[in-house]
Structures are given as C-alpha cells and as structure tokens.
Short mmCIF file of C-alpha atoms in Angstrom, two decimals:
data_model
loop_
_atom_site.label_atom_id
_atom_site.label_comp_id
_atom_site.label_asym_id
_atom_site.label_seq_id
_atom_site.Cartn_x
_atom_site.Cartn_y
_atom_site.Cartn_z
CA TYR A 1 0.00 0.00 0.00
CA ASP A 2 2.70 2.49 1.01
CA PHE A 3 4.75 1.66 -2.09
CA LEU A 4 1.80 2.11 -4.45
CA THR A 5 0.67 5.38 -2.92
CA SER A 6 4.18 6.84 -2.89
CA HIS A 7 5.16 5.76 -6.41
CA HIS A 8 1.90 6.40 -8.28
CA ARG A 9 -0.56 9.26 -8.57
CA LEU A 10 -3.95 7.68 -7.96
CA ASP A 11 -7.31 9.24 -8.67
CA ARG A 12 -10.23 8.96 -6.24
CA ASP A 13 -11.60 5.68 -7.63
CA GLN A 14 -8.16 4.08 -7.70
CA SER A 15 -7.46 5.18 -4.13
CA ARG A 16 -10.81 3.79 -2.97
CA PHE A 17 -10.15 0.49 -4.74
CA LEU A 18 -6.65 0.27 -3.22
CA LYS A 19 -8.00 0.96 0.26
CA ASN A 20 -11.02 -1.34 0.24
CA LYS A 21 -10.77 -3.89 -2.58
CA THR A 22 -7.10 -4.72 -3.14
CA PHE A 23 -6.02 -6.66 -0.05
CA GLY A 24 -7.54 -9.66 1.65
CA GLY A 25 -6.53 -12.56 3.82
CA ASN A 26 -7.47 -15.36 6.16
CA GLU A 27 -6.40 -16.08 9.73
CA ILE A 28 -8.10 -18.73 11.85
CA VAL A 29 -6.50 -17.67 15.17
CA ALA A 30 -8.61 -14.84 16.62
CA GLY A 31 -5.80 -12.95 18.37
CA THR A 32 -3.51 -13.05 15.35
CA ARG A 33 -6.38 -11.94 13.12
CA ARG A 34 -7.00 -8.90 15.33
CA LEU A 35 -3.33 -7.95 15.11
CA ALA A 36 -3.42 -8.27 11.32
CA LEU A 37 -6.56 -6.13 11.06
CA MET A 38 -5.07 -3.46 13.34
CA ASN A 39 -1.91 -3.41 11.23
CA MET A 40 -4.02 -2.84 8.12
CA PHE A 41 -6.01 -0.04 9.77
CA LEU A 42 -2.78 1.67 10.85
CA HIS A 43 -1.68 1.62 7.21
CA ASN A 44 -5.03 3.10 6.10
CA ILE A 45 -6.25 -0.15 4.58
CA GLY A 46 -9.92 -0.99 5.05
CA GLU A 47 -12.58 0.63 7.23
CA ILE A 48 -12.94 -0.03 10.96
CA ASP A 49 -16.74 -0.16 10.62
CA GLY A 50 -16.63 -1.85 7.20
CA GLU A 51 -16.46 -5.43 6.02
CA PRO A 52 -13.42 -7.17 7.58
CA MET A 53 -10.71 -7.76 4.99
CA ILE A 54 -9.35 -10.76 6.86
CA SER A 55 -11.75 -13.65 7.42
CA ASN A 56 -11.45 -15.98 10.41
CA SER A 57 -12.70 -19.22 8.89
CA ASP A 58 -10.78 -22.41 8.17
CA ALA A 59 -9.32 -21.60 4.76
CA LEU A 60 -9.01 -25.27 3.82
CA ILE A 61 -12.68 -26.21 4.25
CA ALA A 62 -13.74 -25.28 0.72
CA ASP A 63 -12.87 -23.29 -2.40
CA PRO A 64 -13.85 -19.72 -1.43
CA GLY A 65 -14.63 -18.80 -5.03
CA TYR A 66 -12.47 -15.67 -5.21
CA ARG A 67 -9.13 -15.46 -7.01
CA TYR A 68 -6.02 -13.35 -6.36
CA ASP A 69 -3.34 -11.77 -8.56
CA TYR A 70 -0.69 -12.03 -5.84
CA ILE A 71 -0.41 -14.28 -2.80
CA LEU A 72 2.16 -13.82 -0.03
CA THR A 73 1.72 -16.31 2.77
CA ASN A 74 3.35 -18.30 5.53
CA PRO A 75 0.91 -21.16 6.25
CA PRO A 76 0.98 -22.58 9.79
CA PHE A 77 3.71 -25.15 10.37
CA GLY A 78 2.91 -28.56 11.83
CA LYS A 79 2.55 -31.79 9.90
CA LYS A 80 -1.07 -32.75 10.56
CA SER A 81 -4.41 -30.97 10.49
CA SER A 82 -6.67 -31.82 13.41
CA MET A 83 -9.86 -30.73 15.11
CA THR A 84 -10.62 -30.64 18.85
CA PHE A 85 -13.93 -31.99 20.16
CA THR A 86 -15.48 -32.98 23.48
CA ASN A 87 -16.09 -36.71 23.92
CA GLU A 88 -18.88 -38.42 25.86
CA GLU A 89 -16.85 -38.19 29.08
CA GLY A 90 -16.53 -34.42 28.65
CA GLU A 91 -12.82 -34.63 27.81
CA GLN A 92 -11.09 -32.76 25.01
CA GLU A 93 -9.80 -34.95 22.21
CA LYS A 94 -8.10 -34.29 18.89
CA GLU A 95 -8.98 -36.03 15.68
CA GLU A 96 -6.92 -36.05 12.48
CA LEU A 97 -8.58 -33.87 9.86
CA THR A 98 -8.54 -34.64 6.15
CA TYR A 99 -9.99 -32.29 3.54
CA ASN A 100 -11.79 -33.78 0.56
CA ARG A 101 -11.99 -31.09 -2.10
CA GLN A 102 -12.67 -31.59 -5.79
CA ASP A 103 -10.18 -28.84 -6.66
CA PHE A 104 -7.33 -30.59 -4.80
CA TRP A 105 -4.99 -32.91 -6.67
CA THR A 106 -4.89 -35.44 -3.84
CA THR A 107 -6.13 -36.06 -0.30
CA THR A 108 -3.74 -35.74 2.63
CA SER A 109 -3.78 -34.70 6.28
CA ASN A 110 -0.53 -32.73 5.82
CA LYS A 111 -1.43 -29.07 6.43
CA GLN A 112 1.32 -27.55 4.33
CA LEU A 113 0.54 -29.73 1.32
CA ASN A 114 -3.14 -28.82 1.62
CA PHE A 115 -2.33 -25.11 1.82
CA LEU A 116 -0.16 -25.40 -1.28
CA GLN A 117 -3.10 -26.97 -3.14
CA HIS A 118 -5.43 -24.27 -1.78
CA ILE A 119 -3.09 -21.49 -2.93
CA HIS A 120 -2.98 -23.02 -6.41
CA THR A 121 -6.78 -22.92 -6.50
CA ILE A 122 -7.21 -19.27 -5.47
CA LEU A 123 -4.39 -17.89 -7.65
CA LYS A 124 -5.56 -16.30 -10.90
CA THR A 125 -4.10 -17.50 -14.17
CA GLY A 126 -0.99 -15.37 -14.53
CA GLY A 127 -1.04 -14.65 -10.80
CA GLN A 128 2.13 -14.93 -8.74
CA ALA A 129 2.73 -16.49 -5.33
CA ALA A 130 5.53 -16.49 -2.76
CA VAL A 131 4.93 -19.13 -0.08
CA VAL A 132 7.00 -19.99 3.00
CA LEU A 133 6.95 -23.76 3.54
CA PRO A 134 8.96 -26.27 5.60
CA ASP A 135 11.39 -28.72 4.04
CA ASN A 136 9.01 -31.70 4.23
CA VAL A 137 6.95 -30.20 1.40
CA LEU A 138 9.99 -30.56 -0.86
CA PHE A 139 10.75 -34.24 -0.21
CA GLU A 140 7.79 -36.04 1.40
CA GLY A 141 6.59 -39.03 -0.60
CA GLY A 142 3.07 -40.15 -1.47
CA ALA A 143 0.79 -37.12 -1.67
CA GLY A 144 3.83 -34.85 -1.52
CA GLU A 145 5.28 -36.31 -4.70
CA THR A 146 1.93 -36.02 -6.48
CA ILE A 147 1.55 -32.36 -5.50
CA ARG A 148 5.11 -31.45 -6.52
CA LYS A 149 4.61 -33.00 -9.95
CA LYS A 150 1.29 -31.20 -10.42
CA LEU A 151 2.81 -27.90 -9.30
CA LEU A 152 5.64 -28.28 -11.83
CA GLU A 153 3.14 -29.12 -14.56
CA THR A 154 0.48 -26.47 -13.94
CA THR A 155 2.59 -23.52 -12.77
CA ASP A 156 5.98 -22.04 -13.51
CA LEU A 157 7.79 -22.91 -10.28
CA HIS A 158 10.73 -20.73 -11.17
CA THR A 159 12.53 -20.09 -7.86
CA ILE A 160 13.17 -21.66 -4.46
CA LEU A 161 14.93 -19.76 -1.69
CA ARG A 162 16.40 -22.03 0.99
CA LEU A 163 16.08 -20.09 4.24
CA PRO A 164 18.59 -20.41 7.09
CA THR A 165 17.76 -21.75 10.52
CA GLY A 166 17.55 -19.32 13.42
CA ILE A 167 14.99 -16.95 11.92
CA PHE A 168 11.91 -18.52 13.54
CA TYR A 169 11.03 -18.73 17.23
CA ALA A 170 11.08 -22.54 17.14
CA ASN A 171 14.64 -23.88 17.11
CA GLY A 172 15.90 -25.76 14.08
CA VAL A 173 12.97 -24.94 11.77
CA LYS A 174 14.00 -25.40 8.14
CA ALA A 175 11.93 -23.52 5.61
CA ASN A 176 11.93 -22.33 2.02
CA VAL A 177 10.18 -19.71 -0.07
CA LEU A 178 8.55 -21.10 -3.21
CA PHE A 179 7.95 -18.60 -6.01
CA PHE A 180 5.57 -19.66 -8.77
CA GLU A 181 3.20 -18.28 -11.39
CA ALA A 182 -0.17 -19.85 -12.26
CA LYS A 183 -0.60 -20.86 -15.89
CA PRO A 184 -3.48 -21.94 -18.17
CA ALA A 185 -4.11 -25.59 -18.97
CA SER A 186 -1.45 -27.16 -21.16
CA LYS A 187 -0.36 -30.60 -22.32
CA GLU A 188 3.26 -29.70 -21.63
CA PRO A 189 4.62 -28.85 -18.15
CA TRP A 190 4.97 -25.11 -17.57
CA THR A 191 8.06 -25.34 -15.40
CA LYS A 192 11.12 -25.53 -17.62
CA GLU A 193 13.75 -24.90 -14.96
CA VAL A 194 13.88 -24.21 -11.24
CA TRP A 195 16.41 -21.75 -9.86
CA ILE A 196 17.53 -22.49 -6.30
CA TYR A 197 19.29 -20.01 -4.04
CA ASP A 198 20.89 -21.68 -1.03
CA TYR A 199 20.93 -19.14 1.78
CA ARG A 200 21.10 -21.88 4.41
CA THR A 201 24.36 -23.77 4.09
CA ASN A 202 27.09 -22.12 6.18
CA VAL A 203 24.74 -19.27 7.16
CA HIS A 204 24.08 -18.73 10.85
CA HIS A 205 21.39 -16.39 12.20
CA THR A 206 19.75 -16.00 15.60
CA LEU A 207 16.75 -13.92 16.59
CA LYS A 208 18.68 -11.81 19.10
CA LYS A 209 22.42 -11.77 18.45
CA ASN A 210 22.46 -12.09 14.66
CA PRO A 211 18.98 -11.51 13.19
CA MET A 212 18.50 -11.67 9.44
CA LYS A 213 18.41 -8.22 7.82
CA TYR A 214 17.34 -6.92 4.43
CA SER A 215 20.99 -6.51 3.46
CA ASP A 216 21.51 -10.26 3.94
CA LEU A 217 19.14 -10.91 1.04
CA GLU A 218 20.55 -8.34 -1.37
CA ASP A 219 22.60 -10.95 -3.23
CA PHE A 220 19.51 -13.15 -3.62
CA ILE A 221 17.55 -10.18 -4.99
CA ARG A 222 20.29 -9.48 -7.52
CA CYS A 223 20.30 -13.12 -8.59
CA TYR A 224 16.50 -13.26 -8.70
CA ASN A 225 16.56 -10.25 -11.04
CA PRO A 226 12.96 -9.08 -10.52
CA GLU A 227 13.22 -6.65 -13.45
CA ASN A 228 13.68 -9.59 -15.83
CA ARG A 229 13.78 -13.00 -14.21
CA PHE A 230 14.22 -14.60 -17.64
CA ASN A 231 17.71 -13.11 -17.77
CA ARG A 232 19.51 -14.81 -14.92
CA LYS A 233 23.00 -16.18 -14.43
CA ASP A 234 24.22 -19.06 -12.31
CA THR A 235 26.73 -18.11 -9.66
CA TRP A 236 27.61 -21.79 -9.23
CA SER A 237 29.86 -23.71 -11.61
CA GLU A 238 32.52 -26.36 -11.33
CA GLU A 239 35.01 -23.50 -11.29
CA SER A 240 32.95 -21.64 -8.64
CA PRO A 241 31.68 -24.41 -6.32
CA GLU A 242 30.77 -21.90 -3.59
CA GLY A 243 28.13 -20.21 -5.75
CA ARG A 244 24.71 -20.12 -4.08
CA PHE A 245 22.49 -19.69 -7.17
CA ARG A 246 21.98 -22.63 -9.49
CA LYS A 247 19.35 -23.82 -11.95
CA PHE A 248 17.98 -27.31 -12.51
CA SER A 249 16.00 -28.36 -15.56
CA TYR A 250 12.56 -29.94 -15.39
CA ASP A 251 14.00 -33.23 -16.65
CA GLU A 252 16.68 -33.22 -13.95
CA ILE A 253 14.08 -32.70 -11.22
CA ILE A 254 11.61 -35.30 -12.54
CA ALA A 255 14.43 -37.84 -12.67
CA ARG A 256 15.09 -37.39 -8.95
CA ASP A 257 13.61 -39.90 -6.50
CA LYS A 258 10.06 -38.79 -5.56
CA THR A 259 10.60 -35.59 -7.57
CA ASN A 260 12.62 -34.37 -4.58
CA LEU A 261 13.06 -30.59 -4.60
CA ASP A 262 15.20 -30.52 -1.46
CA ILE A 263 18.34 -29.85 -3.50
CA PHE A 264 21.65 -28.63 -2.11
CA TRP A 265 25.22 -28.74 -3.36
CA LEU A 266 27.33 -26.58 -1.05
CA LYS A 267 29.65 -28.30 1.40
CA ASP A 268 28.53 -27.75 4.99
CA LYS A 269 31.71 -26.48 6.61
CA SER A 270 30.28 -26.70 10.13
CA LEU A 271 30.12 -30.50 9.84
CA ALA A 272 33.82 -30.62 9.01
CA ASP A 273 34.65 -28.40 11.99
CA LEU A 274 34.16 -30.46 15.14
CA ASP A 275 34.43 -27.32 17.25
CA ASN A 276 31.56 -25.65 15.39
CA LEU A 277 28.87 -28.32 15.13
CA PRO A 278 25.19 -27.27 15.06
CA ASP A 279 23.42 -27.03 18.41
CA PRO A 280 22.17 -30.39 19.76
CA ASP A 281 18.53 -29.24 19.58
CA ILE A 282 18.96 -28.45 15.88
CA LEU A 283 20.43 -31.90 15.22
CA ALA A 284 17.66 -33.53 17.27
CA ASN A 285 14.97 -31.64 15.33
CA GLU A 286 16.53 -32.73 12.03
CA ILE A 287 16.46 -36.37 13.14
CA ILE A 288 12.83 -36.08 14.29
CA GLU A 289 11.83 -34.36 11.03
CA ASN A 290 13.44 -37.10 8.91
CA MET A 291 11.82 -39.85 10.99
CA GLU A 292 8.38 -38.19 10.78
CA ALA A 293 8.73 -37.78 7.01
CA SER A 294 9.65 -41.46 6.65
CA LEU A 295 6.71 -42.50 8.85
CA ALA A 296 4.30 -40.30 6.86
CA SER A 297 5.51 -41.83 3.59
CA PHE A 298 5.06 -45.34 5.01
CA LYS A 299 1.52 -44.50 6.16
CA GLU A 300 0.69 -43.24 2.65
CA ILE A 301 1.94 -46.56 1.22
CA MET A 302 -0.08 -48.58 3.75
CA ALA A 303 -3.21 -46.54 3.01
CA THR A 304 -2.78 -47.25 -0.70
CA ILE A 305 -2.23 -50.97 -0.07
CA ASN A 306 -5.28 -51.20 2.22
CA GLY A 307 -7.39 -49.35 -0.33
CA GLU A 308 -6.39 -51.76 -3.09
CA SER A 309 -7.07 -54.74 -0.80
CA GLU A 310 -10.60 -53.50 -0.04
CA GLU A 311 -11.34 -53.07 -3.76
CA ASN A 312 -10.20 -56.64 -4.43
#
C-alpha cells in the first residue's frame, strides 16, 4: 500500500479500490487476526466499521470462489491438520482432519501440502505467489510427490529460496520460499527450470544476536533479477563451487527420487569443523523431522495398499 501510494498518482476511484478492494486474507486464530486487522487499519487499509478484509474461517474447508493476482503467505507449520472436540466423558480430544476437495490434486492430512493446493486454487491465471513452507513439502513421498509433480506441470515454479535456521522462534525450523506463477491448462509442463538459491548452508542467524536483515538478502535479490527473471545467471559452476544460485532443468528434477526438490550442493563447513557443530537441539529436530517424514511416507503406502485390498 505504502509503495503504491508513494510511487503512483492515484485518482479517487483508484485510491478507494486500493484501500477497500485490493487486499484480503485469512487467519483462523482470533488474536492473530485482530493484530493483522489493526496493522491494516494503521496503514489506512480498510474501514474499521466496514467489512473485515481478513476472514477468520478455516481456509481449507472449501474453495472460497475468489481469485487473487498475488499471494504472499506463511501457512501454519505442523505436519497434521486436526480438530478438537469434546467426547462423551466431557474430555477434550483431537482427531486427524482430512480435507476432501474436488479442486485438490490429492487427499492428505498434511497441512502444508493442503495449503499449497489451496493457494494453487485461489491464484488467478498469470497470478504470482511467494509461499513460506517447511522442508518436508519438498521431499515427502506419497501425496507430496503427487503435489510437486502437479505444481511443476500447472505452474511455472521458477525459484526456491532455501532459508537459514535461526529466523523462527522454534529452534531448528528449516523452511523455504517457493515462487511460482499460475498458468493456463497445457499438455506440456509449464516449469522448464527451477532456480535455487541456497541461503542456508554455512549461514548462521539467531533472533537476538544475529537476526537476518534486508541486506543479507541483497545478493539473492540481484540473482532473482525481478526486473527480468528470464535473464539470470548461475553463480555456481565447477570452477565456482561456492556459488549459491543454481538452476535445474525440469527433466533433472523429474528424474530425482520422488521428484525431490530438497536440493543442495554446497559443502557444509560446520560439519567438518568439530568445534563448530550445530546445536544439539537443531540436530535432534533434524532427526525427528526425517523420521516423521519417513513415517508419513510409510503410512501413505499402507493406506494405498489397504485401499487396493478392499477393492479386491
């Protein structure tokens, strides 16, 4: 909003549209939603006594019907969707929640995979999205593999930014930003190549002592080349093995086991330095994450086997 108003001269109708019709969102947690609405009001977006621009429903329940030109989002982390209910004894219980939507490519209880499918649905053709997602979205088998293949086919998944650890409140969280553009139906896959910027390997941030700053991402922005992303250059080569920006063709990615997009090539120097190993809680979280991903993949396989057995 501030950028548009400061860089463009808007007439009355354009200003009204920018204020009341341009932005929208969804937040299921009441307190967080109130903070988001207050932030919008402080930036002169929306009307305090008008229609709320951020809904508080479960975004995954159904296709809302509206479509967006741009989507910036950080869906909630956590592997499984669940709902809390009161049982016959009056005790609170949680039950795994699976969404069955006709617009989804596949059914899964993985929240991040469902949000990725939801974002694909509500993005206009030609619309662009930047989505923060944990590593499991890039390598999980079963439904994860299906969704990655569909995303590569139906959108131009042109860039992945590997984020460093130490930028979230939870220790050891590994996340990425996926940048993609929605495309019309086509027999050929829209993604021709995926550019990956590794800002994780050998990068160390903390929330207090060494927080990530805008200047830390300036090299990524230069490599991304927002003025013309079709004119990019690798910074990695056999002669420059420390380069952080590298492209992979569609064929290279499809040939990988489970269409795995968790791609890295830089040597982790901290693992070679016994005096500078990652914190134990980070290593423990990595082990847990890998075990959970393996268990989820096995459950997907068992569900498929059981389904085939019932049909026979």
